[in-house]
């Protein structure tokens, strides 16, 4: 079960330099990102959200996951207790492309990926087995619904 939005979020929001960054910066205002991330937290946290271009996203995915492509979100979870400490890196061009392909708004896709990454930072994992994947999807659906967004699945 997912607990209500947690107090105690220290949020840092960063934007890399990439074409079209201003569109993403306007959409991802700090108060909105704080609300979306807080919804998925079960306790206090220090989280940095960094929005990057394709080159930085690809370099990070290659360096840390040995996958030579830019992915939508990377979660670097450094600590879970007594406080979650993590970085979430979102690749803006990938997020925009996926939103268009999935016929959803850019905002809705960002909200999903921020919730998804925040759950990863707390130990949730959808790559271990089918049961864990279904549990994580169910949690995401509930959290997104509480924020007023439709199921991404």
XYZ file of N, CA and C in Angstrom:
459
model
N 0.843 -1.184 0.000
C 0.000 0.000 0.000
C 0.878 1.234 0.000
N 0.435 2.229 -0.699
C 1.173 3.473 -0.807
C 0.671 4.443 0.258
N 1.609 5.026 0.977
C 1.258 6.018 1.991
C 0.957 7.353 1.320
N 0.236 8.224 1.999
C -0.024 9.552 1.460
C 1.288 10.301 1.212
N 1.207 11.358 0.431
C 2.390 12.147 0.112
C 3.160 12.507 1.380
N 4.458 12.336 1.319
C 5.300 12.517 2.496
C 5.798 13.953 2.622
N 5.895 14.427 3.851
C 6.526 15.724 4.063
C 8.038 15.556 4.024
N 8.739 16.647 3.984
C 10.185 16.568 4.125
C 10.930 16.284 2.844
N 10.486 16.845 1.742
C 11.214 16.674 0.480
C 12.106 17.883 0.255
N 13.402 17.628 0.134
C 14.352 18.638 -0.314
C 14.595 18.346 -1.789
N 14.160 19.259 -2.650
C 14.192 19.031 -4.095
C 15.125 20.016 -4.773
N 15.982 19.507 -5.628
C 16.807 20.330 -6.505
C 16.394 19.997 -7.931
N 16.086 21.017 -8.715
C 15.652 20.834 -10.101
C 16.684 21.476 -11.015
N 17.229 20.683 -11.932
C 18.287 21.152 -12.822
C 17.918 20.867 -14.270
N 18.400 21.731 -15.163
C 18.193 21.549 -16.591
C 19.528 21.652 -17.301
N 19.828 20.635 -18.113
C 21.011 20.699 -18.948
C 20.742 21.633 -20.119
N 21.777 21.873 -20.904
C 21.638 22.701 -22.097
C 21.342 21.795 -23.285
N 20.180 21.969 -23.879
C 19.804 21.186 -25.056
C 18.753 21.968 -25.827
N 18.609 21.697 -27.127
C 17.612 22.419 -27.923
C 16.205 22.189 -27.387
N 15.447 23.278 -27.233
C 14.073 23.174 -26.754
C 13.935 23.075 -25.254
N 15.002 23.283 -24.515
C 14.960 23.136 -23.052
C 13.925 24.047 -22.410
N 13.676 25.225 -23.013
C 12.743 26.168 -22.400
C 11.330 25.605 -22.294
N 10.912 24.774 -23.231
C 9.585 24.151 -23.178
C 9.490 23.243 -21.951
N 10.521 22.473 -21.720
C 10.546 21.535 -20.599
C 10.678 22.285 -19.269
N 11.469 23.345 -19.279
C 11.642 24.165 -18.063
C 10.314 24.812 -17.663
N 9.543 25.277 -18.627
C 8.248 25.904 -18.345
C 7.263 24.880 -17.781
N 7.252 23.688 -18.342
C 6.341 22.641 -17.880
C 6.722 22.122 -16.490
N 8.003 21.983 -16.256
C 8.509 21.363 -15.029
C 8.913 22.425 -14.008
N 7.962 23.244 -13.628
C 8.217 24.250 -12.601
C 8.406 23.561 -11.250
N 9.243 24.119 -10.383
C 9.577 23.455 -9.116
C 8.378 23.030 -8.272
N 7.366 23.867 -8.137
C 6.210 23.503 -7.298
C 5.480 22.290 -7.857
N 5.395 22.193 -9.175
C 4.715 21.048 -9.792
C 5.527 19.772 -9.593
N 6.821 19.851 -9.860
C 7.684 18.670 -9.706
C 7.671 18.218 -8.251
N 7.714 19.158 -7.319
C 7.657 18.822 -5.888
C 6.374 18.050 -5.576
N 5.257 18.515 -6.088
C 3.975 17.842 -5.838
C 3.978 16.425 -6.401
N 4.459 16.264 -7.606
C 4.446 14.953 -8.263
C 5.378 13.968 -7.561
N 6.579 14.409 -7.230
C 7.537 13.531 -6.557
C 7.046 13.206 -5.146
N 6.555 14.210 -4.434
C 6.080 13.994 -3.054
C 4.983 12.948 -2.992
N 4.144 12.892 -4.009
C 3.038 11.932 -4.009
C 3.535 10.500 -3.903
N 4.706 10.233 -4.452
C 5.233 8.873 -4.482
C 6.155 8.555 -3.306
N 6.433 9.538 -2.461
C 7.351 9.314 -1.340
C 6.627 8.759 -0.119
N 7.325 7.904 0.607
C 6.786 7.351 1.846
C 7.513 7.886 3.070
N 8.432 8.805 2.881
C 9.184 9.384 3.982
C 10.008 10.545 3.481
N 10.863 11.100 4.331
C 11.663 12.252 3.929
C 12.663 11.891 2.836
N 13.011 12.899 2.037
C 13.902 12.634 0.910
C 14.654 13.883 0.483
N 15.822 13.648 -0.078
C 16.597 14.651 -0.798
C 16.740 14.118 -2.213
N 16.085 14.786 -3.143
C 16.068 14.305 -4.519
C 16.450 15.430 -5.461
N 17.337 15.098 -6.385
C 17.675 16.001 -7.477
C 17.027 15.455 -8.732
N 16.298 16.305 -9.428
C 15.728 15.961 -10.724
C 16.502 16.767 -11.761
N 17.121 16.081 -12.687
C 17.886 16.734 -13.752
C 17.277 16.351 -15.089
N 16.969 17.342 -15.891
C 16.393 17.143 -17.218
C 17.502 17.428 -18.228
N 17.763 16.441 -19.080
C 18.926 16.509 -19.970
C 18.531 16.292 -21.428
N 19.476 16.580 -22.297
C 19.322 16.305 -23.711
C 19.760 14.888 -24.036
N 19.669 14.546 -25.319
C 19.960 13.180 -25.756
C 21.410 12.767 -25.523
N 22.355 13.667 -25.767
C 23.769 13.302 -25.616
C 24.097 12.974 -24.163
N 23.648 13.809 -23.226
C 23.921 13.545 -21.817
C 23.176 12.299 -21.341
N 21.942 12.134 -21.786
C 21.174 10.949 -21.419
C 21.825 9.673 -21.906
N 22.317 9.693 -23.137
C 22.986 8.516 -23.701
C 24.285 8.218 -22.958
N 25.071 9.254 -22.675
C 26.340 9.058 -21.980
C 26.124 8.465 -20.590
N 25.129 8.954 -19.866
C 24.843 8.419 -18.531
C 24.359 6.969 -18.600
N 23.486 6.667 -19.537
C 22.973 5.302 -19.671
C 24.098 4.335 -20.038
N 25.012 4.780 -20.875
C 26.144 3.938 -21.247
C 27.093 3.745 -20.060
N 27.386 4.818 -19.363
C 28.341 4.748 -18.255
C 27.824 3.905 -17.092
N 26.533 4.009 -16.796
C 26.010 3.365 -15.588
C 25.211 2.095 -15.842
N 24.726 1.911 -17.071
C 23.927 0.708 -17.340
C 24.467 -0.087 -18.530
N 25.543 0.402 -19.129
C 26.161 -0.231 -20.296
C 25.183 -0.403 -21.454
N 24.294 0.575 -21.604
C 23.325 0.568 -22.704
C 23.540 1.836 -23.518
N 23.856 1.668 -24.783
C 24.294 2.769 -25.629
C 23.123 3.469 -26.331
N 22.248 4.030 -25.537
C 21.134 4.835 -26.047
C 20.605 5.684 -24.894
N 19.936 6.738 -25.244
C 19.301 7.581 -24.223
C 17.983 6.922 -23.821
N 17.728 6.855 -22.530
C 16.485 6.284 -22.024
C 15.656 7.387 -21.367
N 14.408 7.103 -21.063
C 13.514 8.147 -20.560
C 13.879 8.629 -19.157
N 14.127 7.710 -18.220
C 14.471 8.107 -16.852
C 15.513 7.153 -16.276
N 16.471 7.730 -15.597
C 17.460 6.959 -14.840
C 17.326 7.350 -13.378
N 17.358 6.368 -12.514
C 17.293 6.625 -11.078
C 18.598 6.189 -10.445
N 19.216 7.109 -9.742
C 20.422 6.820 -8.973
C 20.024 6.933 -7.506
N 19.839 5.793 -6.871
C 19.440 5.810 -5.451
C 20.672 5.526 -4.602
N 21.015 6.495 -3.777
C 22.222 6.431 -2.972
C 21.949 5.940 -1.554
N 20.749 6.218 -1.073
C 20.417 5.884 0.310
C 18.900 5.822 0.428
N 18.426 4.882 1.246
C 16.980 4.762 1.471
C 16.589 5.062 2.907
N 17.474 4.827 3.858
C 17.201 5.039 5.275
C 18.311 5.880 5.885
N 18.056 6.748 6.785
C 16.745 7.132 7.302
C 15.995 8.077 6.363
N 16.661 8.467 5.278
C 16.079 9.380 4.315
C 16.479 8.921 2.922
N 15.557 9.013 1.976
C 15.863 8.687 0.589
C 16.741 9.790 0.013
N 17.853 9.401 -0.582
C 18.719 10.332 -1.303
C 18.900 9.765 -2.711
N 18.489 10.531 -3.710
C 18.520 10.005 -5.070
C 18.594 11.129 -6.091
N 19.067 10.766 -7.274
C 19.005 11.627 -8.449
C 18.103 10.945 -9.463
N 17.209 11.729 -10.060
C 16.389 11.260 -11.172
C 16.814 12.056 -12.393
N 17.202 11.371 -13.448
C 17.629 12.031 -14.679
C 16.630 11.681 -15.768
N 15.988 12.718 -16.304
C 15.002 12.531 -17.366
C 15.560 13.081 -18.672
N 15.477 12.314 -19.726
C 15.978 12.735 -21.029
C 14.822 13.349 -21.823
N 14.824 14.672 -21.918
C 13.707 15.418 -22.505
C 13.326 14.968 -23.913
N 14.274 14.789 -24.839
C 13.855 14.363 -26.184
C 13.191 12.983 -26.198
N 13.663 12.080 -25.344
C 13.062 10.740 -25.275
C 11.661 10.844 -24.676
N 11.510 11.627 -23.607
C 10.203 11.791 -22.974
C 9.213 12.393 -23.978
N 9.633 13.396 -24.713
C 8.753 14.038 -25.699
C 8.362 13.061 -26.810
N 9.323 12.298 -27.308
C 9.043 11.318 -28.367
C 8.070 10.245 -27.884
N 8.315 9.716 -26.685
C 7.432 8.678 -26.143
C 6.025 9.220 -25.897
N 5.916 10.436 -25.388
C 4.594 11.019 -25.146
C 3.809 11.090 -26.453
N 4.458 11.533 -27.512
C 3.792 11.618 -28.820
C 3.404 10.223 -29.319
N 4.306 9.261 -29.199
C 4.026 7.895 -29.644
C 2.880 7.270 -28.868
N 2.797 7.578 -27.572
C 1.766 7.005 -26.713
C 0.495 7.841 -26.690
N 0.496 8.922 -27.455
C -0.667 9.813 -27.564
C -1.130 10.332 -26.209
N -0.164 10.794 -25.446
C -0.471 11.419 -24.162
C 0.236 12.763 -24.121
N -0.166 13.594 -23.183
C 0.484 14.894 -23.084
C 1.892 14.728 -22.523
N 2.730 15.691 -22.844
C 4.084 15.696 -22.309
C 4.030 15.750 -20.782
N 3.131 16.543 -20.247
C 2.968 16.639 -18.794
C 2.632 15.287 -18.176
N 1.659 14.598 -18.725
C 1.251 13.302 -18.168
C 2.409 12.304 -18.186
N 3.213 12.344 -19.242
C 4.329 11.403 -19.315
C 5.407 11.767 -18.290
N 5.688 13.053 -18.146
C 6.653 13.469 -17.119
C 6.183 13.059 -15.727
N 4.901 13.266 -15.431
C 4.384 12.889 -14.112
C 4.599 11.389 -13.885
N 4.256 10.581 -14.888
C 4.442 9.135 -14.758
C 5.904 8.798 -14.491
N 6.810 9.374 -15.253
C 8.219 9.026 -15.110
C 8.802 9.525 -13.783
N 8.329 10.659 -13.288
C 8.780 11.141 -11.984
C 8.283 10.231 -10.858
N 7.042 9.791 -10.950
C 6.516 8.833 -9.970
C 7.290 7.518 -10.074
N 7.493 7.046 -11.288
C 8.220 5.800 -11.542
C 9.636 5.865 -10.943
N 10.350 6.931 -11.248
C 11.710 7.089 -10.736
C 11.754 7.208 -9.231
N 10.774 7.904 -8.657
C 10.721 8.053 -7.207
C 10.464 6.714 -6.527
N 9.618 5.880 -7.124
C 9.411 4.537 -6.575
C 10.702 3.721 -6.639
N 11.421 3.805 -7.768
C 12.711 3.114 -7.866
C 13.655 3.561 -6.751
N 13.670 4.865 -6.460
C 14.566 5.404 -5.435
C 14.266 4.822 -4.056
N 13.057 4.296 -3.886
C 12.646 3.709 -2.606
C 12.708 2.184 -2.618
N 13.273 1.618 -3.678
C 13.485 0.184 -3.710
C 12.536 -0.613 -4.582
N 11.537 0.026 -5.161
C 10.638 -0.690 -6.063
C 11.417 -1.087 -7.320
N 11.096 -2.253 -7.871
C 11.798 -2.723 -9.072
C 10.839 -3.541 -9.929
N 10.766 -3.200 -11.191
C 9.883 -3.915 -12.118
C 10.651 -4.900 -12.987
N 11.971 -4.952 -12.823
C 12.778 -5.830 -13.669
C 13.156 -7.134 -12.982
N 12.758 -7.327 -11.734
C 13.131 -8.540 -11.013
C 12.254 -9.723 -11.398
N 10.929 -9.502 -11.418
C 10.021 -10.572 -11.804
C 8.651 -9.971 -12.128
N 7.765 -10.794 -12.645
C 6.438 -10.338 -13.072
C 5.605 -9.800 -11.902
N 5.703 -10.448 -10.756
C 4.938 -10.001 -9.582
C 5.360 -8.605 -9.153
N 6.673 -8.347 -9.117
C 7.167 -7.015 -8.750
C 6.756 -5.979 -9.790
N 6.786 -6.364 -11.064
C 6.382 -5.442 -12.130
C 4.915 -5.063 -11.986
N 4.071 -6.041 -11.724
C 2.640 -5.771 -11.560
C 2.370 -4.915 -10.319
N 3.106 -5.172 -9.246
C 2.938 -4.376 -8.023
C 3.345 -2.927 -8.264
N 4.446 -2.729 -8.985
C 4.907 -1.368 -9.257
C 3.924 -0.648 -10.174
N 3.440 -1.328 -11.195
C 2.441 -0.729 -12.080
C 1.182 -0.333 -11.311
N 0.723 -1.205 -10.419
C -0.475 -0.907 -9.634
C -0.249 0.320 -8.747
N 0.938 0.404 -8.150
C 1.259 1.568 -7.313
C 1.266 2.838 -8.157
N 1.857 2.763 -9.330
C 1.901 3.934 -10.217
C 0.499 4.375 -10.616
N -0.351 3.435 -10.934
C -1.726 3.761 -11.329
C -2.448 4.478 -10.190
N -2.303 3.979 -8.965
C -2.936 4.614 -7.799
C -2.389 6.017 -7.552
N -1.090 6.147 -7.609
C -0.466 7.446 -7.356
C -0.838 8.462 -8.431
N -0.807 8.040 -9.673
C -1.177 8.948 -10.763
C -2.646 9.337 -10.662
N -3.489 8.387 -10.302
C -4.910 8.691 -10.115
C -5.125 9.727 -9.029
N -4.362 9.614 -7.933
C -4.472 10.576 -6.846
C -4.037 11.975 -7.290
N -3.182 12.031 -8.302
C -2.743 13.306 -8.845
C -3.645 13.816 -9.968
N -4.640 12.992 -10.346
C -5.567 13.397 -11.394
C -5.166 12.983 -12.802
N -4.294 11.995 -12.910
C -3.833 11.531 -14.229
C -4.314 10.109 -14.477
N -4.540 9.804 -15.733
C -5.014 8.484 -16.140
C -3.885 7.464 -16.024
N -4.268 6.188 -15.996
C -3.311 5.103 -15.986
C -2.436 5.187 -17.239
N -1.133 5.035 -17.073
C -0.241 5.045 -18.240
C -0.180 3.694 -18.946
N -0.872 2.703 -18.393
C -0.778 1.335 -18.937
C -2.039 0.950 -19.683
